[in-house]
């Protein structure tokens, strides 16, 4: 794992956006794995700005989002499809047909999960997967205890995760299930970029990086990946002990 600690959230977000932009500039047909969550909003804003300034085009990329809440139609205001349209898709030149997110309100969620996994494979796999991290160490919606070889499937959300995400559902309850790509699916990506911001993530970040890789912390699976970069602000890095092992970055680069 390549761990980079930035002086501020803004610097870590800018570096994350820069890695994604470089990826697309190098390979205009890149297949990107995308994430949702509050952590990602500033990153998408930076991608939109880069597009508006003519620094990058997303016209030929393909995207696969990590997950979607079960039961929510794509146009439901709290769906991850709606989040992605507002934050990124509708503000750039990416054709919506190139953007993939599991369908949350399908009649047969297991079949939908199978279809999604097969579609990722048929697209040649993910070149670069963007990840956030849950306070309990989840990636995508892979909760603690998920086997590292897991593939796309329906996942029961833990009470911890539903409580943490309640702030995005002010008018109702967080769904109890989601369709998520698996940890094995994530590990198949050629490159992984994980961004964590703020003191609420500090414990999960320390376990992910410094505890032995174990299913009790899904994100610790990334220790087994040959090309994973972890970008942190000071607050998210606060519980790390082995500081001499990590890159301290002065500015976004
Ligand atoms: C959700 C998403 C994850 C995300 C996590 C953290 O559970 N499924 O992909 O990493 O939330 O979200 P936030 O950035 O809002 O803390």
Tab-separated table of C-alpha atoms and ligand atoms in Angstrom:
chain	number	residue	atom	x	y	z
A	1	UNK	CA	0.000	0.000	0.000
A	2	UNK	CA	1.210	3.436	-0.903
A	3	UNK	CA	0.036	5.745	1.917
A	4	UNK	CA	0.093	9.509	1.351
A	5	UNK	CA	-0.778	11.983	4.118
A	6	UNK	CA	-1.789	15.525	3.122
A	7	UNK	CA	-1.856	18.701	5.219
A	8	UNK	CA	-5.555	19.323	4.563
A	9	UNK	CA	-8.710	17.678	3.252
A	10	UNK	CA	-8.590	19.981	0.229
A	11	UNK	CA	-5.074	18.848	-0.665
A	12	UNK	CA	-6.011	15.152	-0.398
A	13	UNK	CA	-9.144	15.717	-2.511
A	14	UNK	CA	-7.168	17.619	-5.157
A	15	UNK	CA	-4.572	14.835	-5.347
A	16	UNK	CA	-7.333	12.220	-5.716
A	17	UNK	CA	-8.955	14.173	-8.547
A	18	UNK	CA	-5.538	14.647	-10.185
A	19	UNK	CA	-4.897	10.872	-10.184
A	20	UNK	CA	-8.254	10.244	-11.863
A	21	UNK	CA	-7.695	12.996	-14.435
A	22	UNK	CA	-4.223	11.639	-15.271
A	23	UNK	CA	-5.739	8.178	-15.673
A	24	UNK	CA	-8.279	9.494	-18.230
A	25	UNK	CA	-5.705	11.693	-20.011
A	26	UNK	CA	-3.436	8.626	-20.409
A	27	UNK	CA	-6.277	6.371	-21.538
A	28	UNK	CA	-9.353	8.133	-22.920
A	29	UNK	CA	-11.182	4.765	-22.931
A	30	UNK	CA	-10.473	4.084	-19.256
A	31	UNK	CA	-12.913	1.972	-17.235
A	32	UNK	CA	-13.321	3.755	-13.901
A	33	UNK	CA	-14.864	2.291	-10.757
A	34	UNK	CA	-16.671	5.112	-8.927
A	35	UNK	CA	-17.790	5.642	-5.341
A	36	UNK	CA	-20.465	7.696	-3.604
A	37	UNK	CA	-20.588	9.223	-0.112
A	38	UNK	CA	-19.951	12.730	1.172
A	39	UNK	CA	-16.180	12.248	0.874
A	40	UNK	CA	-16.488	12.062	-2.898
A	41	UNK	CA	-18.521	15.232	-3.523
A	42	UNK	CA	-15.483	17.596	-3.583
A	43	UNK	CA	-13.608	15.148	-5.830
A	44	UNK	CA	-16.430	15.163	-8.375
A	45	UNK	CA	-16.576	18.970	-8.202
A	46	UNK	CA	-12.890	19.053	-9.137
A	47	UNK	CA	-13.454	16.640	-12.041
A	48	UNK	CA	-16.325	18.820	-13.284
A	49	UNK	CA	-14.107	21.948	-13.056
A	50	UNK	CA	-11.328	20.218	-14.983
A	51	UNK	CA	-13.856	19.280	-17.680
A	52	UNK	CA	-15.253	22.851	-17.811
A	53	UNK	CA	-11.727	24.224	-18.185
A	54	UNK	CA	-11.134	21.865	-21.127
A	55	UNK	CA	-8.403	19.934	-19.297
A	56	UNK	CA	-10.103	16.544	-19.681
A	57	UNK	CA	-12.931	14.869	-21.571
A	58	UNK	CA	-14.940	11.964	-20.189
A	59	UNK	CA	-16.671	11.269	-23.530
A	60	UNK	CA	-15.076	7.855	-24.039
A	61	UNK	CA	-14.723	6.501	-20.510
A	62	UNK	CA	-16.912	3.787	-19.021
A	63	UNK	CA	-17.879	3.853	-15.338
A	64	UNK	CA	-19.102	1.265	-12.841
A	65	UNK	CA	-20.321	2.435	-9.462
A	66	UNK	CA	-19.671	0.282	-6.446
A	67	UNK	CA	-23.177	-0.102	-5.153
A	68	UNK	CA	-26.845	0.905	-4.949
A	69	UNK	CA	-29.487	0.725	-2.231
A	70	UNK	CA	-32.032	-2.099	-2.668
A	71	UNK	CA	-35.543	-0.927	-3.369
A	72	UNK	CA	-34.638	2.536	-4.683
A	73	UNK	CA	-35.504	3.240	-8.327
A	74	UNK	CA	-32.708	4.874	-10.342
A	75	UNK	CA	-34.556	8.217	-10.265
A	76	UNK	CA	-35.297	8.093	-6.521
A	77	UNK	CA	-33.784	11.270	-5.025
A	78	UNK	CA	-31.670	9.253	-2.523
A	79	UNK	CA	-30.440	6.656	-5.027
A	80	UNK	CA	-26.752	6.563	-5.811
A	81	UNK	CA	-27.730	6.980	-9.497
A	82	UNK	CA	-29.300	10.361	-8.586
A	83	UNK	CA	-26.222	11.323	-6.549
A	84	UNK	CA	-23.906	10.502	-9.454
A	85	UNK	CA	-26.016	12.371	-12.004
A	86	UNK	CA	-26.103	15.527	-9.884
A	87	UNK	CA	-22.459	15.375	-8.772
A	88	UNK	CA	-20.767	14.282	-11.983
A	89	UNK	CA	-22.566	12.679	-14.927
A	90	UNK	CA	-24.981	15.505	-15.820
A	91	UNK	CA	-22.237	18.143	-15.593
A	92	UNK	CA	-19.757	16.533	-17.982
A	93	UNK	CA	-19.665	14.994	-21.449
A	94	UNK	CA	-19.870	11.387	-20.266
A	95	UNK	CA	-22.694	9.624	-22.170
A	96	UNK	CA	-25.171	8.191	-19.641
A	97	UNK	CA	-25.109	4.921	-21.601
A	98	UNK	CA	-21.464	4.528	-20.537
A	99	UNK	CA	-22.352	4.810	-16.833
A	100	UNK	CA	-23.317	1.709	-14.879
A	101	UNK	CA	-24.838	1.408	-11.419
A	102	UNK	CA	-26.752	-1.635	-10.125
A	103	UNK	CA	-30.533	-1.272	-10.481
A	104	UNK	CA	-31.881	-1.057	-6.924
A	105	UNK	CA	-35.571	-1.707	-7.556
A	106	UNK	CA	-35.234	-4.804	-9.700
A	107	UNK	CA	-37.555	-7.782	-9.061
A	108	UNK	CA	-34.664	-10.220	-8.939
A	109	UNK	CA	-31.705	-8.599	-7.114
A	110	UNK	CA	-29.557	-11.760	-7.254
A	111	UNK	CA	-29.896	-11.839	-11.033
A	112	UNK	CA	-29.119	-8.116	-11.201
A	113	UNK	CA	-25.935	-8.710	-9.183
A	114	UNK	CA	-24.906	-11.482	-11.581
A	115	UNK	CA	-25.637	-9.264	-14.596
A	116	UNK	CA	-23.535	-6.444	-13.111
A	117	UNK	CA	-20.549	-8.655	-12.339
A	118	UNK	CA	-20.675	-10.089	-15.894
A	119	UNK	CA	-20.883	-6.586	-17.385
A	120	UNK	CA	-17.721	-5.487	-15.543
A	121	UNK	CA	-15.927	-8.543	-16.882
A	122	UNK	CA	-17.242	-7.980	-20.426
A	123	UNK	CA	-15.907	-4.394	-20.276
A	124	UNK	CA	-12.421	-5.738	-19.687
A	125	UNK	CA	-12.360	-5.112	-15.924
A	126	UNK	CA	-11.795	-1.909	-13.974
A	127	UNK	CA	-8.653	0.103	-14.731
A	128	UNK	CA	-8.896	2.349	-11.683
A	129	UNK	CA	-11.250	1.921	-8.719
A	130	UNK	CA	-12.041	4.915	-6.497
A	131	UNK	CA	-13.016	4.019	-2.918
A	132	UNK	CA	-14.123	5.680	0.282
A	133	UNK	CA	-14.227	3.839	3.587
A	134	UNK	CA	-17.006	3.310	6.123
A	135	UNK	CA	-16.420	3.989	9.816
A	136	UNK	CA	-16.539	0.206	10.364
A	137	UNK	CA	-13.983	-0.398	7.600
A	138	UNK	CA	-16.451	-1.286	4.839
A	139	UNK	CA	-15.617	-0.702	1.178
A	140	UNK	CA	-18.492	-0.454	-1.281
A	141	UNK	CA	-21.149	-1.997	0.946
A	142	UNK	CA	-18.995	-4.989	1.899
A	143	UNK	CA	-19.564	-5.191	5.641
A	144	UNK	CA	-17.160	-6.682	8.219
A	145	UNK	CA	-17.053	-10.477	7.844
A	146	UNK	CA	-17.313	-10.431	4.035
A	147	UNK	CA	-14.928	-12.974	2.453
A	148	UNK	CA	-12.178	-11.333	0.405
A	149	UNK	CA	-13.099	-13.465	-2.653
A	150	UNK	CA	-16.735	-12.191	-2.663
A	151	UNK	CA	-18.312	-11.037	-5.928
A	152	UNK	CA	-21.243	-8.700	-6.694
A	153	UNK	CA	-24.246	-9.615	-4.565
A	154	UNK	CA	-27.015	-8.432	-2.242
A	155	UNK	CA	-25.646	-7.360	1.150
A	156	UNK	CA	-27.500	-6.837	4.435
A	157	UNK	CA	-26.414	-3.449	5.815
A	158	UNK	CA	-25.196	-3.353	9.408
A	159	UNK	CA	-26.844	-1.112	12.000
A	160	UNK	CA	-23.563	0.880	12.164
A	161	UNK	CA	-23.633	1.589	8.451
A	162	UNK	CA	-27.334	2.470	8.435
A	163	UNK	CA	-26.803	4.849	11.384
A	164	UNK	CA	-23.794	6.499	9.682
A	165	UNK	CA	-25.771	7.001	6.450
A	166	UNK	CA	-28.982	8.201	8.153
A	167	UNK	CA	-27.848	11.794	7.523
A	168	UNK	CA	-28.489	11.263	3.805
A	169	UNK	CA	-32.101	10.147	4.494
A	170	UNK	CA	-33.540	13.039	6.538
A	171	UNK	CA	-37.112	12.113	5.634
A	172	UNK	CA	-37.026	8.345	6.151
A	173	UNK	CA	-35.143	5.173	6.922
A	174	UNK	CA	-31.950	3.954	5.305
A	175	UNK	CA	-32.733	0.825	3.212
A	176	UNK	CA	-31.776	-2.451	4.883
A	177	UNK	CA	-30.008	-3.969	1.885
A	178	UNK	CA	-27.863	-2.943	-1.050
A	179	UNK	CA	-26.358	-4.486	-4.166
A	180	UNK	CA	-22.579	-4.107	-3.957
A	181	UNK	CA	-19.655	-5.282	-6.009
A	182	UNK	CA	-17.605	-7.772	-4.006
A	183	UNK	CA	-14.202	-7.438	-2.372
A	184	UNK	CA	-12.856	-9.910	-4.949
A	185	UNK	CA	-14.313	-7.716	-7.708
A	186	UNK	CA	-12.587	-4.668	-6.186
A	187	UNK	CA	-9.260	-6.518	-5.842
A	188	UNK	CA	-9.399	-7.417	-9.558
A	189	UNK	CA	-9.101	-3.684	-10.434
A	190	UNK	CA	-5.731	-2.821	-11.951
A	191	UNK	CA	-5.335	0.220	-9.681
A	192	UNK	CA	-7.128	1.289	-6.480
A	193	UNK	CA	-7.357	4.779	-4.987
A	194	UNK	CA	-8.917	5.136	-1.521
A	195	UNK	CA	-9.665	8.570	-0.058
A	196	UNK	CA	-10.464	9.043	3.653
A	197	UNK	CA	-11.106	12.401	5.293
A	198	UNK	CA	-11.779	13.377	8.891
A	199	UNK	CA	-11.380	12.010	12.408
A	200	UNK	CA	-14.425	9.717	12.147
A	201	UNK	CA	-12.405	7.556	9.732
A	202	UNK	CA	-9.173	7.535	11.770
A	203	UNK	CA	-9.786	4.226	13.525
A	204	UNK	CA	-10.883	2.366	10.374
A	205	UNK	CA	-7.879	3.824	8.502
A	206	UNK	CA	-5.397	2.648	11.161
A	207	UNK	CA	-6.861	-0.879	11.190
A	208	UNK	CA	-6.945	-1.002	7.358
A	209	UNK	CA	-3.254	-0.118	7.096
A	210	UNK	CA	-1.542	-1.367	10.245
A	211	UNK	CA	-3.517	-4.415	11.487
A	212	UNK	CA	-3.085	-7.810	9.850
A	213	UNK	CA	-5.316	-8.138	6.773
A	214	UNK	CA	-8.528	-9.737	8.085
A	215	UNK	CA	-12.207	-9.974	7.116
A	216	UNK	CA	-13.160	-8.053	10.277
A	217	UNK	CA	-11.923	-4.945	8.362
A	218	UNK	CA	-12.948	-5.265	4.683
A	219	UNK	CA	-10.638	-2.398	3.637
A	220	UNK	CA	-7.621	-4.325	4.959
A	221	UNK	CA	-8.027	-6.538	1.853
A	222	UNK	CA	-6.263	-3.717	0.003
A	223	UNK	CA	-3.011	-4.775	1.724
A	224	UNK	CA	-3.084	-7.694	-0.755
A	225	UNK	CA	-3.358	-5.423	-3.818
A	226	UNK	CA	-0.187	-4.589	-5.800
A	227	UNK	CA	-1.222	-1.040	-6.777
A	228	UNK	CA	-3.321	0.576	-4.037
A	229	UNK	CA	-2.854	4.211	-3.001
A	230	UNK	CA	-4.418	5.524	0.215
A	231	UNK	CA	-4.862	9.322	0.398
A	232	UNK	CA	-5.524	10.831	3.819
A	233	UNK	CA	-5.864	14.193	5.485
A	234	UNK	CA	-4.185	14.717	8.873
A	235	UNK	CA	-7.357	13.897	10.816
A	236	UNK	CA	-7.942	10.566	9.056
A	237	UNK	CA	-4.236	9.682	9.579
A	238	UNK	CA	-4.232	10.603	13.277
A	239	UNK	CA	-4.236	7.038	14.663
A	240	UNK	CA	-1.461	5.682	12.442
A	241	UNK	CA	1.660	4.641	14.373
A	242	UNK	CA	4.295	3.733	11.777
A	243	UNK	CA	4.585	7.231	10.341
A	244	UNK	CA	8.077	6.701	8.903
A	245	UNK	CA	6.510	4.244	6.401
A	246	UNK	CA	4.272	6.866	4.809
A	247	UNK	CA	4.719	9.737	2.401
A	248	UNK	CA	4.020	13.135	3.977
A	249	UNK	CA	2.917	15.393	1.151
A	250	UNK	CA	3.346	19.172	1.433
A	251	UNK	CA	0.989	20.072	-1.383
A	252	UNK	CA	-1.376	18.422	-3.884
A	253	UNK	CA	0.675	17.024	-6.732
B	1	LIG	C1	-21.348	4.376	1.931
B	1	LIG	C2	-20.802	3.898	0.600
B	1	LIG	C3	-19.305	3.742	0.649
B	1	LIG	C4	-18.666	4.977	1.243
B	1	LIG	C5	-19.153	5.175	2.664
B	1	LIG	C6	-18.563	6.397	3.356
B	1	LIG	O1	-21.579	3.364	2.821
B	1	LIG	N1	-21.393	2.659	0.173
B	1	LIG	O2	-18.818	3.512	-0.661
B	1	LIG	O3	-17.268	4.855	1.245
B	1	LIG	O4	-20.565	5.346	2.593
B	1	LIG	O5	-19.307	7.518	3.050
B	1	LIG	P1	-18.954	9.021	3.472
B	1	LIG	O6	-17.944	9.466	2.486
B	1	LIG	O7	-20.254	9.754	3.342
B	1	LIG	O8	-18.430	8.960	4.848
